[in-house]
């Protein structure tokens, strides 16, 4: 048996949004590694070993997966959403960079529906024009850089999608984000908070930037800020394709 590693995205929560390709990989796997709540989404079966691990041990997890593949195991690393978006695929390549034979491993990245797209679809088409995605966690980058990117994205007229908007470990940061956006954009710009999209706990609200409060976001929320032309049509929100 030859070992392999597949890095799979499980989508935003709804089982119908797990791709056929990911299902097939999980059906063939001998081992599944990942953050505890994501591994919990994988059904147990004979012949499959689950290796749940805590958050913030991504590199250890990636090295574990590579070692198991070298030993002949068929390993799936699970991420939520898409594995290439602020998730395990980049961590795997970081681990691979430290190995002497990076092309000696059988690796495949299996895309998934990222939270940004699931949230946008619920709202309508807020990303119908140019947009950018920003991770608001300063776990792996300096906070100053986040502030700079927020300002430049707002000045550039981009709609914005924020991952990891708020955490107990970062008090006051999301308040600061709103302050920066209000300094750069008019108060009528729409901001959407889409929580736990496609799960039983889904909640979505859309307000004007000057009405937004920090408590509208938590760690399970995707925040989408429109551009100056983003508008409501009935219960929907969309960004027109034509601008200027
Ligand atoms: N790889 C994941 C993102 C990991 S970062 C993806 O592609 O979706 C984790 C952040 O994603 C959370 O803090 C939240 O902002 C967002 N997120 C993940 N699942 C979500 C969901 N079902 N609804 C809303 N936001 C979600």
Short mmCIF file of N, CA and C and ligand atoms in Angstrom, two decimals, residues 11-13 38 79-87 112-116 119 135 162-166 194-199 218-223, ligand 1:
data_model
loop_
_atom_site.label_atom_id
_atom_site.label_comp_id
_atom_site.label_asym_id
_atom_site.label_seq_id
_atom_site.Cartn_x
_atom_site.Cartn_y
_atom_site.Cartn_z
N UNK A 11 -16.44 22.13 3.91
CA UNK A 11 -17.50 23.10 3.67
C UNK A 11 -17.92 23.78 4.97
N UNK A 12 -18.94 24.65 4.89
CA UNK A 12 -19.30 25.49 6.04
C UNK A 12 -20.11 24.77 7.11
N UNK A 13 -20.60 23.58 6.87
CA UNK A 13 -21.37 22.88 7.91
C UNK A 13 -22.39 21.90 7.35
N UNK A 38 -13.70 19.60 13.69
CA UNK A 38 -13.78 19.18 12.28
C UNK A 38 -13.70 17.66 12.17
N UNK A 79 -10.23 20.26 7.10
CA UNK A 79 -10.39 21.68 7.46
C UNK A 79 -11.86 21.99 7.30
N UNK A 80 -12.33 23.07 7.91
CA UNK A 80 -13.68 23.52 7.57
C UNK A 80 -13.58 24.35 6.30
N UNK A 81 -14.68 24.56 5.64
CA UNK A 81 -14.69 25.39 4.45
C UNK A 81 -13.77 24.85 3.38
N UNK A 82 -12.84 25.70 2.94
CA UNK A 82 -11.82 25.30 1.97
C UNK A 82 -10.48 25.18 2.69
N UNK A 83 -9.70 24.14 2.40
CA UNK A 83 -8.45 23.94 3.15
C UNK A 83 -7.36 24.95 2.78
N UNK A 84 -7.55 25.65 1.67
CA UNK A 84 -6.55 26.64 1.24
C UNK A 84 -6.84 28.03 1.79
N UNK A 85 -7.97 28.22 2.44
CA UNK A 85 -8.34 29.54 2.95
C UNK A 85 -8.13 29.58 4.46
N UNK A 86 -7.04 30.21 4.90
CA UNK A 86 -6.71 30.35 6.33
C UNK A 86 -6.85 29.01 7.04
N UNK A 87 -6.23 27.97 6.48
CA UNK A 87 -6.46 26.63 7.01
C UNK A 87 -5.26 25.72 6.76
N UNK A 112 -13.05 23.02 -1.00
CA UNK A 112 -14.37 22.98 -0.38
C UNK A 112 -15.03 24.34 -0.50
N UNK A 113 -16.27 24.43 -0.08
CA UNK A 113 -16.98 25.71 -0.13
C UNK A 113 -16.57 26.52 1.09
N UNK A 114 -15.89 27.62 0.84
CA UNK A 114 -15.40 28.45 1.94
C UNK A 114 -16.56 29.26 2.55
N UNK A 115 -16.41 29.59 3.85
CA UNK A 115 -17.47 30.31 4.58
C UNK A 115 -17.87 31.61 3.86
N UNK A 116 -16.91 32.28 3.27
CA UNK A 116 -17.20 33.54 2.56
C UNK A 116 -18.25 33.33 1.47
N UNK A 119 -21.72 32.39 2.95
CA UNK A 119 -22.34 33.58 3.54
C UNK A 119 -22.85 34.51 2.43
N UNK A 135 -8.15 37.97 6.98
CA UNK A 135 -8.22 37.26 8.25
C UNK A 135 -7.93 38.28 9.35
N UNK A 162 -14.44 39.27 6.03
CA UNK A 162 -13.56 39.07 7.18
C UNK A 162 -13.76 37.70 7.81
N UNK A 163 -12.67 36.96 7.91
CA UNK A 163 -12.65 35.69 8.66
C UNK A 163 -12.11 35.98 10.06
N UNK A 164 -12.48 35.14 11.03
CA UNK A 164 -12.01 35.28 12.42
C UNK A 164 -12.17 36.72 12.94
N UNK A 165 -13.39 37.27 12.86
CA UNK A 165 -13.54 38.70 13.19
C UNK A 165 -13.30 39.03 14.66
N UNK A 166 -13.59 38.09 15.55
CA UNK A 166 -13.61 38.46 16.95
C UNK A 166 -13.27 37.26 17.81
N UNK A 194 -22.92 37.17 9.16
CA UNK A 194 -23.53 35.86 8.84
C UNK A 194 -22.90 34.83 9.76
N UNK A 195 -23.71 34.36 10.73
CA UNK A 195 -23.18 33.47 11.77
C UNK A 195 -23.58 32.03 11.51
N UNK A 196 -22.61 31.12 11.66
CA UNK A 196 -22.88 29.67 11.57
C UNK A 196 -23.70 29.32 10.34
N UNK A 197 -23.29 29.87 9.22
CA UNK A 197 -24.03 29.69 7.97
C UNK A 197 -24.15 28.21 7.60
N UNK A 198 -25.32 27.82 7.19
CA UNK A 198 -25.70 26.45 6.76
C UNK A 198 -25.79 25.45 7.92
N UNK A 199 -25.70 25.93 9.16
CA UNK A 199 -25.90 25.03 10.31
C UNK A 199 -27.25 25.38 10.95
N UNK A 218 -19.03 37.22 16.24
CA UNK A 218 -18.28 36.36 17.15
C UNK A 218 -17.39 35.45 16.30
N UNK A 219 -16.78 34.46 16.92
CA UNK A 219 -15.81 33.62 16.23
C UNK A 219 -16.43 32.74 15.13
N UNK A 220 -17.75 32.60 15.17
CA UNK A 220 -18.41 31.77 14.14
C UNK A 220 -19.08 32.63 13.08
N UNK A 221 -18.69 33.90 13.03
CA UNK A 221 -19.33 34.84 12.10
C UNK A 221 -18.42 35.21 10.95
N UNK A 222 -19.01 35.30 9.79
CA UNK A 222 -18.33 35.85 8.61
C UNK A 222 -18.89 37.26 8.46
N UNK A 223 -18.01 38.25 8.37
CA UNK A 223 -18.46 39.64 8.20
C UNK A 223 -18.20 40.04 6.76
N1 LIG B 1 -11.00 27.32 6.03
C1 LIG B 1 -12.20 27.96 6.53
C2 LIG B 1 -11.90 29.23 7.32
C3 LIG B 1 -11.16 29.00 8.63
S1 LIG B 1 -11.01 30.46 9.56
C4 LIG B 1 -13.12 28.29 5.34
O1 LIG B 1 -12.66 28.22 4.19
O2 LIG B 1 -14.28 28.62 5.56
C5 LIG B 1 -12.42 30.31 10.65
C6 LIG B 1 -13.41 31.44 10.38
O3 LIG B 1 -14.21 31.11 9.25
C7 LIG B 1 -14.42 31.70 11.49
O4 LIG B 1 -13.89 32.55 12.50
C8 LIG B 1 -15.54 32.39 10.73
O5 LIG B 1 -15.19 33.75 10.47
C9 LIG B 1 -15.50 31.65 9.40
N2 LIG B 1 -16.49 30.56 9.32
C10 LIG B 1 -16.23 29.25 9.24
N3 LIG B 1 -17.39 28.53 9.12
C11 LIG B 1 -18.39 29.45 9.12
C12 LIG B 1 -19.82 29.36 9.00
N4 LIG B 1 -20.44 28.19 8.85
N5 LIG B 1 -20.52 30.51 9.04
C13 LIG B 1 -19.90 31.71 9.18
N6 LIG B 1 -18.57 31.85 9.27
C14 LIG B 1 -17.83 30.75 9.26
#
